[in-house]
Coordinates of C-alpha atoms in Angstrom, one line a residue:
Chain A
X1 CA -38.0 -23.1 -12.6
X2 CA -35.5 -23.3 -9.7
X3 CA -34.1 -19.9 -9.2
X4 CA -30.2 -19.3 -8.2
X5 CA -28.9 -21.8 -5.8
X6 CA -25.5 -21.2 -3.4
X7 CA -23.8 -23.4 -0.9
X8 CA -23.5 -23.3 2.2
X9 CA -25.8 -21.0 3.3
X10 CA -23.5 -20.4 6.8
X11 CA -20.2 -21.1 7.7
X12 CA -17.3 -21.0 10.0
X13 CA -13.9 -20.8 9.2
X14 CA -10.5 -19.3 11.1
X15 CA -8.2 -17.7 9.9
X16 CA -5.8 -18.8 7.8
X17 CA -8.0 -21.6 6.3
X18 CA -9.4 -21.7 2.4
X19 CA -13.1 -21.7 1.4
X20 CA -14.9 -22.9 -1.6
X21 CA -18.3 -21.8 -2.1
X22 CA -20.8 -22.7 -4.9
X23 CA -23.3 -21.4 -6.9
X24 CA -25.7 -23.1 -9.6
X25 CA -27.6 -20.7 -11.7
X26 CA -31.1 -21.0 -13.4
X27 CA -31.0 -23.5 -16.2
X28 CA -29.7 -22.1 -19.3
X29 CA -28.4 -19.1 -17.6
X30 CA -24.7 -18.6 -18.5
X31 CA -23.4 -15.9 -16.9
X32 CA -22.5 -16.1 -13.0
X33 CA -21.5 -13.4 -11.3
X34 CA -20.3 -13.0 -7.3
X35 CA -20.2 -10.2 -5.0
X36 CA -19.2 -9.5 -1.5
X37 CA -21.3 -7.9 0.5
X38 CA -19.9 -6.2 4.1
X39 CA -21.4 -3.7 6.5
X40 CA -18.7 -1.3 6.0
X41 CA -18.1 -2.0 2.1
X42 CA -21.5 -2.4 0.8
X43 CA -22.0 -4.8 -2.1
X44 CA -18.8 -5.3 -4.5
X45 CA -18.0 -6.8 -7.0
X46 CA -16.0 -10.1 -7.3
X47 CA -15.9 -11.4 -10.8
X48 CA -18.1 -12.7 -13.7
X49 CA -17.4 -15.8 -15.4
X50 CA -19.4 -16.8 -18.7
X51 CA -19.2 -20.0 -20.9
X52 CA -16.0 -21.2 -18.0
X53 CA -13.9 -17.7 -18.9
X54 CA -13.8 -15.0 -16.4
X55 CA -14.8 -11.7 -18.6
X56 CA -14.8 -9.4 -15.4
X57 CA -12.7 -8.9 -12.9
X58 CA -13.2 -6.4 -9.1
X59 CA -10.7 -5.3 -7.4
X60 CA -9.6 -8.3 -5.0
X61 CA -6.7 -9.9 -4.3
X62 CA -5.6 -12.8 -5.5
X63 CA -6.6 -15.4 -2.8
X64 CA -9.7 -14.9 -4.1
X65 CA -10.7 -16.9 -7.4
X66 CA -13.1 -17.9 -8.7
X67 CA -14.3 -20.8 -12.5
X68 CA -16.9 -22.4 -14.0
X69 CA -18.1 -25.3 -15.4
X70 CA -18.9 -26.0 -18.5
X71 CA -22.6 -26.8 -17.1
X72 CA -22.4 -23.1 -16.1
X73 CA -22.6 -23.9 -12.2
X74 CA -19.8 -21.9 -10.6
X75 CA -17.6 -21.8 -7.8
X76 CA -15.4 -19.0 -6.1
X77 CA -12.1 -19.6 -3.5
X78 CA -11.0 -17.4 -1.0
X79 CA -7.6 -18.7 0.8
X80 CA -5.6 -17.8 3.3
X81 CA -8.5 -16.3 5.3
X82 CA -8.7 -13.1 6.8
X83 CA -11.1 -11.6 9.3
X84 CA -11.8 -9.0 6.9
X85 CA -13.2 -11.9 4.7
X86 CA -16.5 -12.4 6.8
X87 CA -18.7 -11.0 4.4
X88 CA -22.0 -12.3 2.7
X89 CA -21.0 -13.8 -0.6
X90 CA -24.2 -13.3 -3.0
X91 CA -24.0 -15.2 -6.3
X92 CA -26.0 -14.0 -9.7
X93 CA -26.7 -15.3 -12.4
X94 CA -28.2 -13.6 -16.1
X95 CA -29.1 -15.3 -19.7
X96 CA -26.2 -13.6 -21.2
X97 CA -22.8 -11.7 -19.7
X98 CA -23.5 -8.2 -18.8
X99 CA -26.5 -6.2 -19.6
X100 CA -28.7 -8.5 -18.7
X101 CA -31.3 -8.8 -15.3
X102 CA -29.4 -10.2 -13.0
X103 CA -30.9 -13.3 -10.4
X104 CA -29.5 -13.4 -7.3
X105 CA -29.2 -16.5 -4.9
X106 CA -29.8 -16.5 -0.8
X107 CA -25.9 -15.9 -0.5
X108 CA -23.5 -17.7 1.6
X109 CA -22.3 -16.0 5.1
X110 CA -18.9 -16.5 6.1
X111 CA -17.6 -15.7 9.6
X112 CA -14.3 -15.8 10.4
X113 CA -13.4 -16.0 13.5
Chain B
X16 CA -19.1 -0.3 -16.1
X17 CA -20.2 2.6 -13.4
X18 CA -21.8 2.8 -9.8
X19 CA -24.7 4.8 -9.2
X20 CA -25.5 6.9 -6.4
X21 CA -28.8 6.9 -4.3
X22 CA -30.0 9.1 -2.3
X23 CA -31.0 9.8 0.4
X24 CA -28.5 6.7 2.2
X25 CA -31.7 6.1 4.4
X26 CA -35.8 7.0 4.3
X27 CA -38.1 6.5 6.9
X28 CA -41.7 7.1 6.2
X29 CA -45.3 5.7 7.6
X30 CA -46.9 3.2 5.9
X31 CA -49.5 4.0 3.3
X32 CA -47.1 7.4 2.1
X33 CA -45.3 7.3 -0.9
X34 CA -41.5 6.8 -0.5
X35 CA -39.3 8.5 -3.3
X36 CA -35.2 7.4 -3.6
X37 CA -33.1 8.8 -6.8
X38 CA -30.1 7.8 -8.2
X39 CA -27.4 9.5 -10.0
X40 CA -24.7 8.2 -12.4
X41 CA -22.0 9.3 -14.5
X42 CA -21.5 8.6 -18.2
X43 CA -24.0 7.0 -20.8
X44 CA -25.9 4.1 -20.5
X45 CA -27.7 0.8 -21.8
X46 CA -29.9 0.5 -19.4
X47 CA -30.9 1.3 -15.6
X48 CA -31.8 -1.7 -13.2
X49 CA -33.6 -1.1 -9.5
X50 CA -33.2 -4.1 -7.3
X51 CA -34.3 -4.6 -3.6
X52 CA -32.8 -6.2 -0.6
X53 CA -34.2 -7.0 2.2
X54 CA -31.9 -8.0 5.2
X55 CA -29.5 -10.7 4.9
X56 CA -30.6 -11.8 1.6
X57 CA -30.3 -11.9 -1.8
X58 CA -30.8 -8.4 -4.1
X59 CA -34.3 -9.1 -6.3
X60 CA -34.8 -7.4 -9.4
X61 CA -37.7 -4.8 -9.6
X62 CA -37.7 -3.2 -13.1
X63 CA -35.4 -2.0 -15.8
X64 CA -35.6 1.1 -18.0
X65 CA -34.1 1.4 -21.2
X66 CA -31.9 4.4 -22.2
X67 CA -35.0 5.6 -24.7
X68 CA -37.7 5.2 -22.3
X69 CA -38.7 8.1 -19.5
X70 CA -41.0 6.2 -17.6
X71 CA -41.7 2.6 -16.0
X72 CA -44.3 1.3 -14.1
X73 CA -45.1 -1.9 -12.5
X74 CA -47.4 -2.2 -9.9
X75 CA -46.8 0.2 -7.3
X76 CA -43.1 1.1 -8.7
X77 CA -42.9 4.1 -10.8
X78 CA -39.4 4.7 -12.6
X79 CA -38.2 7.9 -14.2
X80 CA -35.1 8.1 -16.5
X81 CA -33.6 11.6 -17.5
X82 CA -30.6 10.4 -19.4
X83 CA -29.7 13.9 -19.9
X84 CA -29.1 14.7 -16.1
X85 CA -28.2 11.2 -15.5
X86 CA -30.4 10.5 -13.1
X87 CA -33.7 8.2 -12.4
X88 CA -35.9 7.7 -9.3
X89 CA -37.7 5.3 -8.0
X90 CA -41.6 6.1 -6.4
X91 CA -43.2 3.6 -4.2
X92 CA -46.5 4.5 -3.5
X93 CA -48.6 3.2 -1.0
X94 CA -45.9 2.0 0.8
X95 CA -46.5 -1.1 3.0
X96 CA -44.3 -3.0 5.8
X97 CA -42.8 -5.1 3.2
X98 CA -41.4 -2.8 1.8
X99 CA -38.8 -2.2 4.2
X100 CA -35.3 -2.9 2.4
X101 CA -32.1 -1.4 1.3
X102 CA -33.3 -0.7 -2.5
X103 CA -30.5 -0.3 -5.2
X104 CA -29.7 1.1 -8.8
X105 CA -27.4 -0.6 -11.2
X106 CA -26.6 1.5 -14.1
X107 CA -26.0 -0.8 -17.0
X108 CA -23.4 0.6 -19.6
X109 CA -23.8 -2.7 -22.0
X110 CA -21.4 -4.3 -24.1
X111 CA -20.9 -6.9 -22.0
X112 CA -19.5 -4.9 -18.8
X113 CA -20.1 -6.0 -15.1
X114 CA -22.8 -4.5 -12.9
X115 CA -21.8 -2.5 -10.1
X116 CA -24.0 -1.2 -7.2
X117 CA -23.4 1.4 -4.5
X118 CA -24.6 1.5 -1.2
X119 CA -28.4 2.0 -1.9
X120 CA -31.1 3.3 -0.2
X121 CA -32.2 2.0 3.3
X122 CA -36.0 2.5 3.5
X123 CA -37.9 2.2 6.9
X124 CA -41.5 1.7 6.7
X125 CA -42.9 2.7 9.9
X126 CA -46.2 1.5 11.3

């Protein structure tokens, strides 16, 4: 079966601008979850959104948000871009919300420049 | 939910030894998940262990839980070129809480 599947894969924004990216999970998968992933951070977490309600929540501002659909796919903002915002964006998705093996897609890279 | 802790930050061994990383966390869990990254890309799950088991293997992986120092590690043996990667553990406290990782384990596989 297809695995996890985000878009773009690379983009350029400058600051000041908004992104959307998007992630569509495995079929049947409900839960979605997103991380950022810097150099100097390391992988955190975003938030995890099942059945189209967020149930966890990282510790980011608010310019970043995130939904989903009620076909699970999800997608996450980030406005108002900040250099500190160029980051790999992984998305992942599991059968069920938490405890469960997570499957991650290729990730998106955002530059800010 | 909780972050584990691997050690050491980074490994670099020849190929064909056997690499050994260990993670530590903090309070009770569900379950504990090793993943894999290899540069640039998405994390891919390796194996899970379950808070009653002590030992997991699949393949070349050998897992060890000891729930009552709070700790696993993770044996590759045989290690090969491919298995260069930043490897991970995600300690899974259940009831539907997020998974968090730290900053993992950056192995080198030299030739």
């Amino acid at each position: 079966k297809a695995g996890v599947t985000q878009t773009p894969r690379y983009l350029i924004k400058t600051r000041g601008q908004q992104v959307t990216l998007s992630c569509s999970p495995i079929s049947g998968h409900r839960s979605v979850s997103w991380y950022q992933q810097t150099p100097g951070q390391g992988l955190q977490f975003l938030f995890e959104y099942f059945s189209e309600t967020q149930r966890n929540k990282g510790n980011f501002p608010g310019r970043f948000s995130g939904r989903q659909f009620s076909n699970s796919r999800s997608e996450m903002n980030v406005s108002t871009l900040e250099l500190g915002d160029s980051a790999l964006y992984l998305c992942a998705s599991s059968f069920n919300s938490g405890a469960n093996v997570l499957t991650f897609g290729a990730g998106s890279r955002l530059t800010v420049l | 939910s909780q972050q584990g802790e691997e050690d050491p930050q980074a490994l670099s061994i020849q190929e064909g030894e056997n690499a050994t990383m260990n993670c530590s966390y903090k309070t009770s869990i569900n379950n504990l998940q090793w993943y894999r990254q290899n540069s640039g890309r998405g994390l891919v799950h390796l194996i899970l262990i379950r808070s009653n088991e002590r030992e997991k293997h699949s393949g070349r992986l050998r897992v060890t839980l000891d729930t009552s120092k709070k700790s696993s590690s993770l044996l590759i043996t045989a290690s090969r070129a491919a298995d260069t990667a930043s490897y991970f553990c995600a300690p899974d406290v259940g009831r539907d809480d997020k998974i968090i990782f730290g900053k993992g384990t950056r192995l080198h596989i030299l030739p």
